[in-house]
Amino acid sequence: MECCHDALKRMSVDYLDLFFCHRPDKNTPIEEVVWAMNHLLQQGKILYWGTSEWSAPEIMHAHMFAREYRLIGPTMEQPEYNMFAREKMEREFLHIFKNVGMGTTIWSPLASGILTGKYNEGVPQNSRLAFNGLEWLRDRNRTEQRIEKVKKMKTIADSLGTTTTSLALAWCLYNPHVSTVLLGATSVSQLTENLAALETLPKLTNEHIAEIEIILDNKPTLPAF
């Protein structure tokens, strides 16, 4: 609650449209979080609250507690989602989408820039993955297997008259459970390329998605029952 008050002061606003609980606090019961968010809602300081990087069981726990005590549960989640990180959005959260409903704000839609293709031939100087202290991020994302897939993805992007960046973002938006995608552009030209995904999205067909699936070969397996 104090963090919310501080945010209102910093931004000089009377209320926040969306208030995220960024990462679950393992030392605080979820019941306490729901009560705190409900107090902020009643005070008119936030309109909606949501979660960020919570698991499906944690989100459902919040909903069950809110329903039991007639409180307001979370309405949005901020998960990582891209062509290489699909488990949460395409498997773990399906029960929530179907039975509760949830908006999503996607982070890292370009897998730390790997899906732009700029790392295909190495790590450029002054790029994010070249920064000292981010070696773990480079090692996790820039693998030989991923680079090969990005190179193959360029063929599909070329056939659509777009870039791998725009294709990767449009692919995220193609998922009906995606509400919005966070962009991490550091220049006007990057932002322009990112926004071109809105023009690429209508061009995507089931055939294109099928081609992408063949290249990625990582679609989450759903339980038979």
mmCIF file of C-alpha atoms in Angstrom:
data_model
loop_
_atom_site.group_PDB
_atom_site.id
_atom_site.type_symbol
_atom_site.label_atom_id
_atom_site.label_comp_id
_atom_site.label_asym_id
_atom_site.label_seq_id
_atom_site.Cartn_x
_atom_site.Cartn_y
_atom_site.Cartn_z
ATOM 1 C CA MET A 1 0.000 0.000 0.000
ATOM 2 C CA GLU A 2 2.890 2.330 0.766
ATOM 3 C CA CYS A 3 4.401 1.550 -2.654
ATOM 4 C CA CYS A 4 1.109 2.542 -4.279
ATOM 5 C CA HIS A 5 1.023 5.831 -2.376
ATOM 6 C CA ASP A 6 4.613 6.553 -3.416
ATOM 7 C CA ALA A 7 3.773 5.818 -7.055
ATOM 8 C CA LEU A 8 0.806 8.201 -6.971
ATOM 9 C CA LYS A 9 3.066 10.961 -5.632
ATOM 10 C CA ARG A 10 5.827 10.308 -8.180
ATOM 11 C CA MET A 11 3.398 10.430 -11.115
ATOM 12 C CA SER A 12 1.257 13.223 -9.655
ATOM 13 C CA VAL A 13 -1.989 11.348 -10.294
ATOM 14 C CA ASP A 14 -5.008 10.562 -8.110
ATOM 15 C CA TYR A 15 -5.337 6.911 -9.084
ATOM 16 C CA LEU A 16 -3.692 4.148 -11.129
ATOM 17 C CA ASP A 17 -5.541 2.307 -13.892
ATOM 18 C CA LEU A 18 -3.542 -0.905 -13.416
ATOM 19 C CA PHE A 19 -1.500 -1.912 -10.377
ATOM 20 C CA PHE A 20 0.750 -4.975 -10.658
ATOM 21 C CA CYS A 21 2.079 -7.089 -7.800
ATOM 22 C CA HIS A 22 5.463 -7.738 -9.354
ATOM 23 C CA ARG A 23 6.568 -11.288 -8.535
ATOM 24 C CA PRO A 24 4.919 -13.204 -5.676
ATOM 25 C CA ASP A 25 6.126 -12.331 -2.182
ATOM 26 C CA LYS A 26 6.900 -15.744 -0.719
ATOM 27 C CA ASN A 27 7.030 -14.286 2.801
ATOM 28 C CA THR A 28 3.520 -12.813 2.632
ATOM 29 C CA PRO A 29 0.335 -14.916 2.481
ATOM 30 C CA ILE A 30 -1.619 -14.402 -0.741
ATOM 31 C CA GLU A 31 -4.657 -13.635 1.423
ATOM 32 C CA GLU A 32 -2.862 -10.546 2.746
ATOM 33 C CA VAL A 33 -2.075 -9.405 -0.788
ATOM 34 C CA VAL A 34 -5.727 -9.725 -1.856
ATOM 35 C CA TRP A 35 -6.903 -7.766 1.199
ATOM 36 C CA ALA A 36 -4.361 -4.995 0.544
ATOM 37 C CA MET A 37 -5.376 -4.701 -3.102
ATOM 38 C CA ASN A 38 -9.038 -4.610 -2.132
ATOM 39 C CA HIS A 39 -8.380 -1.758 0.318
ATOM 40 C CA LEU A 40 -6.699 0.240 -2.469
ATOM 41 C CA LEU A 41 -9.649 -0.449 -4.764
ATOM 42 C CA GLN A 42 -12.151 0.710 -2.138
ATOM 43 C CA GLN A 43 -10.103 3.854 -1.568
ATOM 44 C CA GLY A 44 -10.244 4.630 -5.288
ATOM 45 C CA LYS A 45 -6.450 4.594 -5.634
ATOM 46 C CA ILE A 46 -6.419 1.794 -8.221
ATOM 47 C CA LEU A 47 -9.027 0.600 -10.714
ATOM 48 C CA TYR A 48 -7.668 -2.918 -11.326
ATOM 49 C CA TRP A 49 -4.908 -5.021 -9.841
ATOM 50 C CA GLY A 50 -2.964 -7.863 -11.301
ATOM 51 C CA THR A 51 0.050 -10.104 -10.926
ATOM 52 C CA SER A 52 3.445 -10.362 -12.548
ATOM 53 C CA GLU A 53 5.346 -13.628 -12.871
ATOM 54 C CA TRP A 54 2.908 -15.482 -10.605
ATOM 55 C CA SER A 55 2.207 -19.164 -11.165
ATOM 56 C CA ALA A 56 -1.217 -20.469 -12.134
ATOM 57 C CA PRO A 57 -1.823 -22.005 -8.653
ATOM 58 C CA GLU A 58 -0.930 -18.695 -6.988
ATOM 59 C CA ILE A 59 -3.290 -16.747 -9.235
ATOM 60 C CA MET A 60 -6.119 -19.219 -8.652
ATOM 61 C CA HIS A 61 -5.434 -19.108 -4.901
ATOM 62 C CA ALA A 62 -5.993 -15.339 -5.020
ATOM 63 C CA HIS A 63 -9.240 -15.802 -6.945
ATOM 64 C CA MET A 64 -10.561 -18.456 -4.564
ATOM 65 C CA PHE A 65 -9.843 -16.307 -1.522
ATOM 66 C CA ALA A 66 -11.366 -13.223 -3.174
ATOM 67 C CA ARG A 67 -14.504 -15.146 -4.097
ATOM 68 C CA GLU A 68 -14.881 -16.570 -0.583
ATOM 69 C CA TYR A 69 -14.749 -13.146 1.078
ATOM 70 C CA ARG A 70 -16.447 -11.177 -1.729
ATOM 71 C CA LEU A 71 -13.287 -9.273 -2.628
ATOM 72 C CA ILE A 72 -11.891 -8.321 -6.029
ATOM 73 C CA GLY A 73 -9.380 -10.779 -7.488
ATOM 74 C CA PRO A 74 -6.578 -10.081 -9.976
ATOM 75 C CA THR A 75 -7.627 -9.319 -13.540
ATOM 76 C CA MET A 76 -4.287 -9.367 -15.368
ATOM 77 C CA GLU A 77 -0.904 -11.085 -15.379
ATOM 78 C CA GLN A 78 2.460 -10.038 -16.789
ATOM 79 C CA PRO A 79 4.232 -13.187 -18.041
ATOM 80 C CA GLU A 80 7.212 -13.756 -20.283
ATOM 81 C CA TYR A 81 6.035 -14.959 -23.699
ATOM 82 C CA ASN A 82 7.858 -15.362 -26.976
ATOM 83 C CA MET A 83 8.633 -18.013 -29.556
ATOM 84 C CA PHE A 84 11.043 -19.676 -27.128
ATOM 85 C CA ALA A 85 9.067 -19.240 -23.871
ATOM 86 C CA ARG A 86 5.583 -20.697 -24.314
ATOM 87 C CA GLU A 87 4.717 -22.909 -21.341
ATOM 88 C CA LYS A 88 2.812 -20.419 -19.184
ATOM 89 C CA MET A 89 0.695 -18.813 -21.880
ATOM 90 C CA GLU A 90 -0.037 -21.927 -23.916
ATOM 91 C CA ARG A 91 -0.370 -24.556 -21.188
ATOM 92 C CA GLU A 92 -0.211 -23.426 -17.561
ATOM 93 C CA PHE A 93 -2.683 -20.522 -17.819
ATOM 94 C CA LEU A 94 -5.291 -22.197 -20.051
ATOM 95 C CA HIS A 95 -7.486 -23.131 -17.088
ATOM 96 C CA ILE A 96 -7.460 -19.498 -15.905
ATOM 97 C CA PHE A 97 -8.285 -18.109 -19.355
ATOM 98 C CA LYS A 98 -11.200 -20.523 -19.684
ATOM 99 C CA ASN A 99 -12.746 -20.373 -16.216
ATOM 100 C CA VAL A 100 -11.798 -17.000 -14.717
ATOM 101 C CA GLY A 101 -10.635 -14.762 -17.527
ATOM 102 C CA MET A 102 -7.397 -12.802 -17.449
ATOM 103 C CA GLY A 103 -5.698 -10.054 -19.417
ATOM 104 C CA THR A 104 -1.980 -10.333 -20.172
ATOM 105 C CA THR A 105 0.856 -7.861 -20.641
ATOM 106 C CA ILE A 106 3.706 -9.709 -22.337
ATOM 107 C CA TRP A 107 7.331 -9.010 -21.478
ATOM 108 C CA SER A 108 10.389 -10.094 -23.488
ATOM 109 C CA PRO A 109 8.412 -10.810 -26.700
ATOM 110 C CA LEU A 110 11.708 -10.748 -28.616
ATOM 111 C CA ALA A 111 13.616 -13.016 -26.210
ATOM 112 C CA SER A 112 16.081 -10.293 -25.167
ATOM 113 C CA GLY A 113 16.547 -9.299 -28.811
ATOM 114 C CA ILE A 114 17.444 -12.754 -30.127
ATOM 115 C CA LEU A 115 14.333 -12.822 -32.329
ATOM 116 C CA THR A 116 15.345 -9.586 -34.070
ATOM 117 C CA GLY A 117 18.160 -11.399 -35.855
ATOM 118 C CA LYS A 118 20.801 -8.872 -34.782
ATOM 119 C CA TYR A 119 22.662 -11.586 -32.845
ATOM 120 C CA ASN A 120 22.754 -14.078 -35.716
ATOM 121 C CA GLU A 121 26.416 -13.444 -36.538
ATOM 122 C CA GLY A 122 27.669 -12.570 -33.074
ATOM 123 C CA VAL A 123 27.106 -10.068 -30.264
ATOM 124 C CA PRO A 124 27.382 -6.455 -31.499
ATOM 125 C CA GLN A 125 29.188 -3.946 -29.302
ATOM 126 C CA ASN A 126 26.885 -1.717 -27.239
ATOM 127 C CA SER A 127 24.069 -4.234 -27.594
ATOM 128 C CA ARG A 128 22.280 -5.394 -24.472
ATOM 129 C CA LEU A 129 23.850 -8.841 -24.430
ATOM 130 C CA ALA A 130 27.320 -7.287 -24.618
ATOM 131 C CA PHE A 131 26.953 -5.487 -21.284
ATOM 132 C CA ASN A 132 29.107 -6.617 -18.381
ATOM 133 C CA GLY A 133 27.029 -8.440 -15.819
ATOM 134 C CA LEU A 134 24.544 -9.754 -18.364
ATOM 135 C CA GLU A 135 26.580 -12.781 -19.380
ATOM 136 C CA TRP A 136 23.912 -15.027 -17.822
ATOM 137 C CA LEU A 137 21.266 -13.452 -20.062
ATOM 138 C CA ARG A 138 23.428 -13.949 -23.149
ATOM 139 C CA ASP A 139 24.200 -17.559 -22.294
ATOM 140 C CA ARG A 140 20.532 -18.323 -21.638
ATOM 141 C CA ASN A 141 19.164 -16.746 -24.802
ATOM 142 C CA ARG A 142 21.867 -16.840 -27.471
ATOM 143 C CA THR A 143 22.211 -20.545 -28.099
ATOM 144 C CA GLU A 144 23.222 -22.167 -31.378
ATOM 145 C CA GLN A 145 19.850 -23.882 -31.676
ATOM 146 C CA ARG A 146 17.923 -20.634 -31.242
ATOM 147 C CA ILE A 147 20.067 -18.730 -33.726
ATOM 148 C CA GLU A 148 19.455 -21.401 -36.361
ATOM 149 C CA LYS A 149 15.720 -21.112 -35.831
ATOM 150 C CA VAL A 150 15.825 -17.325 -36.125
ATOM 151 C CA LYS A 151 17.731 -17.608 -39.414
ATOM 152 C CA LYS A 152 15.055 -19.967 -40.778
ATOM 153 C CA MET A 153 12.348 -17.592 -39.578
ATOM 154 C CA LYS A 154 13.733 -14.881 -41.866
ATOM 155 C CA THR A 155 12.454 -16.826 -44.886
ATOM 156 C CA ILE A 156 8.883 -16.510 -43.607
ATOM 157 C CA ALA A 157 9.405 -12.847 -42.735
ATOM 158 C CA ASP A 158 10.720 -12.148 -46.253
ATOM 159 C CA SER A 159 7.673 -13.822 -47.814
ATOM 160 C CA LEU A 160 5.454 -11.467 -45.791
ATOM 161 C CA GLY A 161 7.520 -8.438 -46.715
ATOM 162 C CA THR A 162 8.523 -7.786 -43.120
ATOM 163 C CA THR A 163 11.361 -8.357 -40.642
ATOM 164 C CA THR A 164 11.894 -11.142 -38.112
ATOM 165 C CA THR A 165 11.287 -8.539 -35.401
ATOM 166 C CA SER A 166 7.833 -7.660 -36.702
ATOM 167 C CA LEU A 167 7.065 -11.320 -37.349
ATOM 168 C CA ALA A 168 7.963 -12.318 -33.778
ATOM 169 C CA LEU A 169 5.806 -9.550 -32.299
ATOM 170 C CA ALA A 170 2.897 -10.349 -34.632
ATOM 171 C CA TRP A 171 3.196 -14.012 -33.621
ATOM 172 C CA CYS A 172 2.710 -12.971 -29.971
ATOM 173 C CA LEU A 173 -0.316 -10.853 -30.854
ATOM 174 C CA TYR A 174 -1.769 -13.746 -32.862
ATOM 175 C CA ASN A 175 -2.475 -15.504 -29.562
ATOM 176 C CA PRO A 176 -6.034 -14.444 -28.553
ATOM 177 C CA HIS A 177 -5.039 -14.446 -24.865
ATOM 178 C CA VAL A 178 -2.463 -11.682 -25.406
ATOM 179 C CA SER A 179 -3.869 -8.272 -24.434
ATOM 180 C CA THR A 180 -0.791 -6.141 -24.992
ATOM 181 C CA VAL A 181 2.932 -6.500 -25.646
ATOM 182 C CA LEU A 182 5.677 -4.494 -23.947
ATOM 183 C CA LEU A 183 8.176 -2.972 -26.383
ATOM 184 C CA GLY A 184 11.780 -2.326 -25.399
ATOM 185 C CA ALA A 185 12.862 -0.011 -28.220
ATOM 186 C CA THR A 186 15.895 2.203 -27.614
ATOM 187 C CA SER A 187 15.525 4.328 -30.755
ATOM 188 C CA VAL A 188 12.824 5.729 -33.015
ATOM 189 C CA SER A 189 13.813 3.335 -35.809
ATOM 190 C CA GLN A 190 13.433 0.336 -33.483
ATOM 191 C CA LEU A 191 10.038 1.566 -32.324
ATOM 192 C CA THR A 192 8.916 2.002 -35.937
ATOM 193 C CA GLU A 193 10.010 -1.538 -36.770
ATOM 194 C CA ASN A 194 8.241 -2.889 -33.691
ATOM 195 C CA LEU A 195 4.987 -1.110 -34.538
ATOM 196 C CA ALA A 196 5.097 -2.618 -38.028
ATOM 197 C CA ALA A 197 3.914 -5.808 -36.324
ATOM 198 C CA LEU A 198 0.414 -4.320 -36.487
ATOM 199 C CA GLU A 199 0.663 -4.459 -40.279
ATOM 200 C CA THR A 200 2.162 -7.953 -40.253
ATOM 201 C CA LEU A 201 -0.498 -9.454 -37.977
ATOM 202 C CA PRO A 202 -3.369 -9.398 -40.541
ATOM 203 C CA LYS A 203 -1.094 -11.146 -43.057
ATOM 204 C CA LEU A 204 -0.480 -14.154 -40.817
ATOM 205 C CA THR A 205 -2.443 -17.210 -41.952
ATOM 206 C CA ASN A 206 -2.839 -20.679 -40.498
ATOM 207 C CA GLU A 207 -0.307 -21.828 -43.096
ATOM 208 C CA HIS A 208 2.272 -19.317 -41.826
ATOM 209 C CA ILE A 209 1.669 -20.398 -38.229
ATOM 210 C CA ALA A 210 2.114 -24.038 -39.269
ATOM 211 C CA GLU A 211 5.437 -23.193 -40.959
ATOM 212 C CA ILE A 212 6.594 -21.388 -37.830
ATOM 213 C CA GLU A 213 5.642 -24.377 -35.673
ATOM 214 C CA ILE A 214 7.779 -26.667 -37.826
ATOM 215 C CA ILE A 215 10.779 -24.385 -37.332
ATOM 216 C CA LEU A 216 10.257 -23.855 -33.598
ATOM 217 C CA ASP A 217 9.347 -27.468 -32.768
ATOM 218 C CA ASN A 218 8.569 -26.497 -29.169
ATOM 219 C CA LYS A 219 4.784 -26.313 -28.887
ATOM 220 C CA PRO A 220 3.762 -27.205 -25.315
ATOM 221 C CA THR A 221 2.159 -30.623 -24.953
ATOM 222 C CA LEU A 222 -1.283 -30.493 -23.368
ATOM 223 C CA PRO A 223 -2.504 -33.273 -21.080
ATOM 224 C CA ALA A 224 -4.776 -35.814 -22.781
ATOM 225 C CA PHE A 225 -7.433 -35.393 -20.093
#
